[in-house]
Every structure is written in structure tokens, then in C-alpha cells.
JSON list of C-alpha atoms in Angstrom, two decimals:
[
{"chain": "A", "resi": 99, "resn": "UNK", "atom": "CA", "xyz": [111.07, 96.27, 98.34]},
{"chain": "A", "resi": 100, "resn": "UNK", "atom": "CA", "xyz": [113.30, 97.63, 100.53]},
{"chain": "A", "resi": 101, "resn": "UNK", "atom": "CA", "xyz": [116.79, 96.18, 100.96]},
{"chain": "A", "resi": 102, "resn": "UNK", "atom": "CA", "xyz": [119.34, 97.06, 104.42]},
{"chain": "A", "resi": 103, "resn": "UNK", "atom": "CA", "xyz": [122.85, 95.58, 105.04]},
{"chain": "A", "resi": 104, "resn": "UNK", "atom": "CA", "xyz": [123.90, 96.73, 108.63]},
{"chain": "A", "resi": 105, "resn": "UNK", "atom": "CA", "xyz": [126.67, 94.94, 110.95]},
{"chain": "A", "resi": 106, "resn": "UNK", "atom": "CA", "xyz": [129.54, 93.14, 110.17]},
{"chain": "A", "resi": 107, "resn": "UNK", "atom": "CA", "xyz": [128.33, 91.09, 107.34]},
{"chain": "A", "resi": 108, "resn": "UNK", "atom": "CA", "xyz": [132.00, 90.06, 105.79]},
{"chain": "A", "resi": 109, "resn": "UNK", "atom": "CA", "xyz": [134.38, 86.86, 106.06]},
{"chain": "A", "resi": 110, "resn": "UNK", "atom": "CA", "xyz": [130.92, 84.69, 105.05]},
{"chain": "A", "resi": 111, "resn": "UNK", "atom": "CA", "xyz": [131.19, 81.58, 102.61]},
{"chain": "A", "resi": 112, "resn": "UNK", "atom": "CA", "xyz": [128.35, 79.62, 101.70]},
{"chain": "A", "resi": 113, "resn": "UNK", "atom": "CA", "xyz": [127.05, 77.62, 98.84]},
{"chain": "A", "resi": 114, "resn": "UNK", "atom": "CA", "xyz": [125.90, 79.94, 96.48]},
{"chain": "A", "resi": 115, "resn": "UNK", "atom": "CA", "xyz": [123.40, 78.04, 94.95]},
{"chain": "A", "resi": 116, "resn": "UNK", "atom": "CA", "xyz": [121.97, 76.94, 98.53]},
{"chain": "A", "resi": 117, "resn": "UNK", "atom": "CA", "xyz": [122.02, 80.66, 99.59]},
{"chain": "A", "resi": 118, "resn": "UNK", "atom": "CA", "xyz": [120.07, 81.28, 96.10]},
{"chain": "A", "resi": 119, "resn": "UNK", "atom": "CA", "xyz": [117.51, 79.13, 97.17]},
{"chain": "A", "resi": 120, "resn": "UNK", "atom": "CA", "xyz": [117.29, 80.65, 100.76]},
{"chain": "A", "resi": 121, "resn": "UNK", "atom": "CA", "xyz": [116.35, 84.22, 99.62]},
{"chain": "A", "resi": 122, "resn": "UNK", "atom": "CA", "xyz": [114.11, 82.99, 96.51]},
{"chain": "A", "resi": 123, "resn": "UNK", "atom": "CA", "xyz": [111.68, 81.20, 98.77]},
{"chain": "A", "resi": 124, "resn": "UNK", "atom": "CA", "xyz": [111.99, 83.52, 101.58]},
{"chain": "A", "resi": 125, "resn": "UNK", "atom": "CA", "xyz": [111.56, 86.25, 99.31]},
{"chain": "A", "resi": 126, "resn": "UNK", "atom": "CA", "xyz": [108.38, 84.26, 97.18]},
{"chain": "A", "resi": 127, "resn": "UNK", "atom": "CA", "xyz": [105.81, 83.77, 100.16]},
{"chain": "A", "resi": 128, "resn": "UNK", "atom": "CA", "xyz": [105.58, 87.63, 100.46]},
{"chain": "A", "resi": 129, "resn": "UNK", "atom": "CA", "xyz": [105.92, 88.64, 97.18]},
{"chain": "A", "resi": 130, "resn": "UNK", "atom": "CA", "xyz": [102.95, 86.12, 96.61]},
{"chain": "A", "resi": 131, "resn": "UNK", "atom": "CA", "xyz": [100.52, 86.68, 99.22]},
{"chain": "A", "resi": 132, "resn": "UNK", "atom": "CA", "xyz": [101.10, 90.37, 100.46]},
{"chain": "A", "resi": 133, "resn": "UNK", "atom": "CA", "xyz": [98.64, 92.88, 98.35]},
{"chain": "A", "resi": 134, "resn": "UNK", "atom": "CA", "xyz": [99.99, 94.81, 95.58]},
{"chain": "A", "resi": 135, "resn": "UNK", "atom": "CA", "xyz": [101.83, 97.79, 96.94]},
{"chain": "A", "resi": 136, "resn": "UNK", "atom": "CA", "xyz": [102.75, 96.17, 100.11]},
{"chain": "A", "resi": 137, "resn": "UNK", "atom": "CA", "xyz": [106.54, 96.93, 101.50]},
{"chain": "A", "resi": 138, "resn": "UNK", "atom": "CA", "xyz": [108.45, 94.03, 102.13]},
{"chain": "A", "resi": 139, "resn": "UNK", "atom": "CA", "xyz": [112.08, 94.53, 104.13]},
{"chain": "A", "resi": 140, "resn": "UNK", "atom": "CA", "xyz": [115.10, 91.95, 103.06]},
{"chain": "A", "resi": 141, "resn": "UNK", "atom": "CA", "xyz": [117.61, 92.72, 105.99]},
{"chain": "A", "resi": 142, "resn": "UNK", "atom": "CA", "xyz": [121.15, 91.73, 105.91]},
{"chain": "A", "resi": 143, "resn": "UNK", "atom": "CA", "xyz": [123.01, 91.87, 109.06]},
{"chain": "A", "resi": 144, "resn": "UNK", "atom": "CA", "xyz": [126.16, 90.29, 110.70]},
{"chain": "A", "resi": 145, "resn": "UNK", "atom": "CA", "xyz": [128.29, 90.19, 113.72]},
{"chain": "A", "resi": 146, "resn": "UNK", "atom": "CA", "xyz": [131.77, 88.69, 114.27]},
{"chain": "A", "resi": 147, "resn": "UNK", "atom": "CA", "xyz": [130.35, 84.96, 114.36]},
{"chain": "A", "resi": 148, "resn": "UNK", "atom": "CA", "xyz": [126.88, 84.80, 112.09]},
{"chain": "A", "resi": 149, "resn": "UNK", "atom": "CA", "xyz": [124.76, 86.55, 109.61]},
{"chain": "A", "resi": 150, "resn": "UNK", "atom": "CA", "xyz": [121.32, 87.07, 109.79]},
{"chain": "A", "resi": 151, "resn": "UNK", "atom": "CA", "xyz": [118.95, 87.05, 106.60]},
{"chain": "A", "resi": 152, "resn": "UNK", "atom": "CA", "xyz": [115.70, 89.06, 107.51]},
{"chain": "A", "resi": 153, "resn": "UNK", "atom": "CA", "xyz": [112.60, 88.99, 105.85]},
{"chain": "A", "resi": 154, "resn": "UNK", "atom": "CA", "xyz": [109.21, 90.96, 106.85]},
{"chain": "A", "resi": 155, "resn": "UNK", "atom": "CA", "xyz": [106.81, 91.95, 105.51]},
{"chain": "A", "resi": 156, "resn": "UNK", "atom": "CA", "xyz": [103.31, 94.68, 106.66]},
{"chain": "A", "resi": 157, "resn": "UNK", "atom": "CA", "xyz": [100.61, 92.59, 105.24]},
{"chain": "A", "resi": 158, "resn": "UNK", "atom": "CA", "xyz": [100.64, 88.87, 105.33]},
{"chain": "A", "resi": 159, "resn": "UNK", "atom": "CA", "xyz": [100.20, 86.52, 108.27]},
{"chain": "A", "resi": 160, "resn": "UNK", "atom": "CA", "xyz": [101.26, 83.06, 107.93]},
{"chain": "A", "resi": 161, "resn": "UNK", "atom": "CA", "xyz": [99.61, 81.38, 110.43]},
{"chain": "A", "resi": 162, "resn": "UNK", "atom": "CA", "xyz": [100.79, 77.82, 109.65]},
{"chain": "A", "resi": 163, "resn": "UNK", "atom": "CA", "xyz": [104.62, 79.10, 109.57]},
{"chain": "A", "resi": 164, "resn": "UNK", "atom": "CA", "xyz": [106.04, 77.59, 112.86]},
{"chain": "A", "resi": 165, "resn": "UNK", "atom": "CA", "xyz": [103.91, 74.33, 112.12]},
{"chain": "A", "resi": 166, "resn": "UNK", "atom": "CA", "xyz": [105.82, 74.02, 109.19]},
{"chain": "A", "resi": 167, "resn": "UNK", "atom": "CA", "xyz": [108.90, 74.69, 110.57]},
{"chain": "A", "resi": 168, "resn": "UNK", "atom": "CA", "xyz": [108.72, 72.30, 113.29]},
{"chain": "A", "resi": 169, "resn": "UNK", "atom": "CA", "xyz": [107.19, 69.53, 110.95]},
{"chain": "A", "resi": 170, "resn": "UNK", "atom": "CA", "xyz": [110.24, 70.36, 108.82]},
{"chain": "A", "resi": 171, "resn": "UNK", "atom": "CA", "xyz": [112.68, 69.96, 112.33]},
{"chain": "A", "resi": 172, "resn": "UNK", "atom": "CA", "xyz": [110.89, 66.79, 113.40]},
{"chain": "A", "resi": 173, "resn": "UNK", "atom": "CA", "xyz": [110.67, 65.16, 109.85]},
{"chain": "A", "resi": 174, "resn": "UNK", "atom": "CA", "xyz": [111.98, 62.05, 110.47]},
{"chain": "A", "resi": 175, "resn": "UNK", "atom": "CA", "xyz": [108.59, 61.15, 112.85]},
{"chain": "A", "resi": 176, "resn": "UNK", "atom": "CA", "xyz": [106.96, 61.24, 108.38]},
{"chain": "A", "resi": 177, "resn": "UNK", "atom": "CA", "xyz": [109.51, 58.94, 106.98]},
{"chain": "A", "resi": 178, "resn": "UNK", "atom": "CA", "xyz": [106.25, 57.81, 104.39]},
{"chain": "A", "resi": 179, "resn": "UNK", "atom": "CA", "xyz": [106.04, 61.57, 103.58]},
{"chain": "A", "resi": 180, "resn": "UNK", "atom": "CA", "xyz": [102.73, 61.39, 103.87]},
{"chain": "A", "resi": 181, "resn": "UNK", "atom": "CA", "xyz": [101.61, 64.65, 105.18]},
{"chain": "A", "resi": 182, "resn": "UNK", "atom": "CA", "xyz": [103.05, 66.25, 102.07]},
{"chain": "A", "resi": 183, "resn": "UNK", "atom": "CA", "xyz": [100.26, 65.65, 100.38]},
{"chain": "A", "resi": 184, "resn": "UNK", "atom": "CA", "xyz": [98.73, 68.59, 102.44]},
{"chain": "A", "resi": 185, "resn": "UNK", "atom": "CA", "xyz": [101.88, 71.08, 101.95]},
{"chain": "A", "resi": 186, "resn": "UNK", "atom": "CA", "xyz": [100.72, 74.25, 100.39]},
{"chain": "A", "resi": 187, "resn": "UNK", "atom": "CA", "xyz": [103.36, 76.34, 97.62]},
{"chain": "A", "resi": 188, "resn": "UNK", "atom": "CA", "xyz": [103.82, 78.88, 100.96]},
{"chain": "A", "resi": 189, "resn": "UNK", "atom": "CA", "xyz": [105.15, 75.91, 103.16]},
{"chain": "A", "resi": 190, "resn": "UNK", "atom": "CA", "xyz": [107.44, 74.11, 100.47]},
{"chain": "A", "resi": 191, "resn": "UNK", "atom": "CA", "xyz": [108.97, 77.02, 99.87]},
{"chain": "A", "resi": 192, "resn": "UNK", "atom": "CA", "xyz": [109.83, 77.40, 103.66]},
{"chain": "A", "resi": 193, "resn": "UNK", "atom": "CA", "xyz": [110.90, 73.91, 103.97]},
{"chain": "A", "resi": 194, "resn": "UNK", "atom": "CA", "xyz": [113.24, 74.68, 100.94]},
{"chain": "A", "resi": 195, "resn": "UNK", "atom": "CA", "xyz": [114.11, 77.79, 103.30]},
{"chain": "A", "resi": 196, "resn": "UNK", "atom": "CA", "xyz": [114.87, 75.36, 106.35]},
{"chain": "A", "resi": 197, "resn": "UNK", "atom": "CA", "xyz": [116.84, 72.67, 104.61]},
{"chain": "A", "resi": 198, "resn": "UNK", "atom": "CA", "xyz": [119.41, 74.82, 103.25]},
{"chain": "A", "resi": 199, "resn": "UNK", "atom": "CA", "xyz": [119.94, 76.49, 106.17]},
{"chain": "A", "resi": 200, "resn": "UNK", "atom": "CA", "xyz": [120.71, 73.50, 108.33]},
{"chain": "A", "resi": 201, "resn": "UNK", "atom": "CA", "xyz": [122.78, 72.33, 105.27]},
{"chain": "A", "resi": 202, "resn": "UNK", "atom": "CA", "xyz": [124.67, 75.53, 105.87]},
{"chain": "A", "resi": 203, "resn": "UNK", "atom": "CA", "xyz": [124.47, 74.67, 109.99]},
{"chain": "A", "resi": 204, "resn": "UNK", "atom": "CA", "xyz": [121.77, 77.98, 110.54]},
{"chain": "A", "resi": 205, "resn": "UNK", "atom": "CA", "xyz": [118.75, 78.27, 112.11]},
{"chain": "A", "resi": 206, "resn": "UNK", "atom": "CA", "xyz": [115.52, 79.42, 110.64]},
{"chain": "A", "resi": 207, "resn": "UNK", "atom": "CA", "xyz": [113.30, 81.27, 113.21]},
{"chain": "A", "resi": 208, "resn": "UNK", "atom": "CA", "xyz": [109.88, 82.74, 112.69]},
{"chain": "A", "resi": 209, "resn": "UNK", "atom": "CA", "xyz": [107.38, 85.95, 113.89]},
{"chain": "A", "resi": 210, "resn": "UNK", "atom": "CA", "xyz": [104.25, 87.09, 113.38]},
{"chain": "A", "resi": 211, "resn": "UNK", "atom": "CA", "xyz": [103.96, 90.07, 116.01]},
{"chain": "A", "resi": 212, "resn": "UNK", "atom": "CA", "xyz": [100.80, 91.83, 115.19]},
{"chain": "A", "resi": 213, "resn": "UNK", "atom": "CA", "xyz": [99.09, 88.75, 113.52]},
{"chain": "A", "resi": 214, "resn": "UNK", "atom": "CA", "xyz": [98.99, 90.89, 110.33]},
{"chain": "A", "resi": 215, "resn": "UNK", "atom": "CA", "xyz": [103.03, 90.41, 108.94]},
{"chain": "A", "resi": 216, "resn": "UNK", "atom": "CA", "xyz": [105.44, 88.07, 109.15]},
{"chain": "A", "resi": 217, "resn": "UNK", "atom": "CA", "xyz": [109.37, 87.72, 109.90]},
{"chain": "A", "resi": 218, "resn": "UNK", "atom": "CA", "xyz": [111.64, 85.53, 108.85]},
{"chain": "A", "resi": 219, "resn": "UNK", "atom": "CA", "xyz": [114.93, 85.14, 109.79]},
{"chain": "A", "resi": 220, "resn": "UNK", "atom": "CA", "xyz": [117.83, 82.65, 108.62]},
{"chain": "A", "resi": 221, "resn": "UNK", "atom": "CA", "xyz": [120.39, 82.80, 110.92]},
{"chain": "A", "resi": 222, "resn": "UNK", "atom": "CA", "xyz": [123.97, 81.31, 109.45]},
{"chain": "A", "resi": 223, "resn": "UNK", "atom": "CA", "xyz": [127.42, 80.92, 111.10]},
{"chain": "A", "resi": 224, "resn": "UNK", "atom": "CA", "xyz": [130.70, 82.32, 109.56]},
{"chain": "A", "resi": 225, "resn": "UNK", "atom": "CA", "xyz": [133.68, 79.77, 109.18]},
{"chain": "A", "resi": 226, "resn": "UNK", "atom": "CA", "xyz": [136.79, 80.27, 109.04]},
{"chain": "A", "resi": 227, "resn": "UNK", "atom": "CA", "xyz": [138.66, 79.66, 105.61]},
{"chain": "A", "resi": 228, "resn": "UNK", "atom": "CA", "xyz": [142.49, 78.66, 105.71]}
]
């Protein structure tokens, strides 16, 4: 694994055990389903307003990612929860992933540019603390 901080990645304040729970299950799926040996990148990068939690890997492709991530953003249309039934360990843990980010008011965004890896990225905004 191969870990990067780049940017301006100070003056951020989260919940730490939310933010746990971000980089576990963005960190699982690829540590899970990428062969042994494969790298995977954790990226953590900033700028004056957000921070930006990267995660890729070279040998994975999660085909059902943006699926899940827009049946996590238009959850309310499943108030009987009944497509859970259906969820696999790869898309709970990006649900997980999605919920605490928009707890924290981020964005979750997913890529899968050669069909053969995936990228996630949890985007969060800084606040100001008086």
C-alpha cells in the first residue's frame, strides 16, 4: 500500500470515528478483491476549502459502484429497504463510505477508467472553528 499526503491538507475537523469508518470501508473493498500483491494508492490531498480522500487501486473493477452510490443518494425511493436483501459486503461497505460523508457534508465520487481498477474519492469541506 502506498500512502501520499499532497496539498494543503490542515485546519480539517471531523468526527473521528465517522472518518474511521470512511477509510476502513474504502480501504476493505480493495484490500478484499484486488489479487495478492496488487498496489493500492490511499491519497490525501487538500486545498484552502476541502480535502480529498483517494483510493485506487490496479486490479479490481467494481462494476456495480455508481449503482450503489446512486441507490445510496436516492434511498428514500426504498423506504421498505427491500433491495438490501441483494447488497453484497463490497456495496455496504460503500454505503457506509457514502453516509458518513454526507454526515460530514462531502461528496463521494467514483472511477473506473480502464475497466480494470477503481477510484474512489471522498471529497469533505473544511469549517471553520471559533
Amino acid at each position: 500500500m502506498t500512502f501520499k499526503i499532497s496539498g494543503n491538507t490542515k485546519g480539517f475537523w471531523g468526527d473521528q470515528q465517522l472518518l474511521r469508518l470512511i477509510l476502513i470501508n474504502l480501504l476493505l473493498n480493495p484490500i478484499k478483491s484486488s489479487p495478492s500483491g496488487s498496489e493500492i494508492e490511499l491519497h490525501l490531498t487538500g486545498n484552502s476549502t476541502h480535502i480529498a480522500i483517494e483510493v485506487k487501486d490496479k486490479g479490481t473493477d467494481l462494476p456495480a459502484g455508481e449503482q450503489v452510490l446512486q441507490s445510496v443518494r436516492n434511498s428514500s425511493k426504498d423506504s421498505d429497504g427491500s433491495d438490501f436483501g441483494t447488497i453484497s459486503a463490497n456495496s455496504l461497505n460503500l454505503a457506509i463510505v457514502q453516509a458518513c460523508t454526507q454526515l460530514h457534508g462531502g461528496e463521494i465520487s467514483w472511477v473506473s477508467p480502464t475497466g480494470k481498477a477503481a477510484q474512489f474519492t471522498v471529497r469533505l469541506p473544511k469549517r471553520i472553528v471559533e
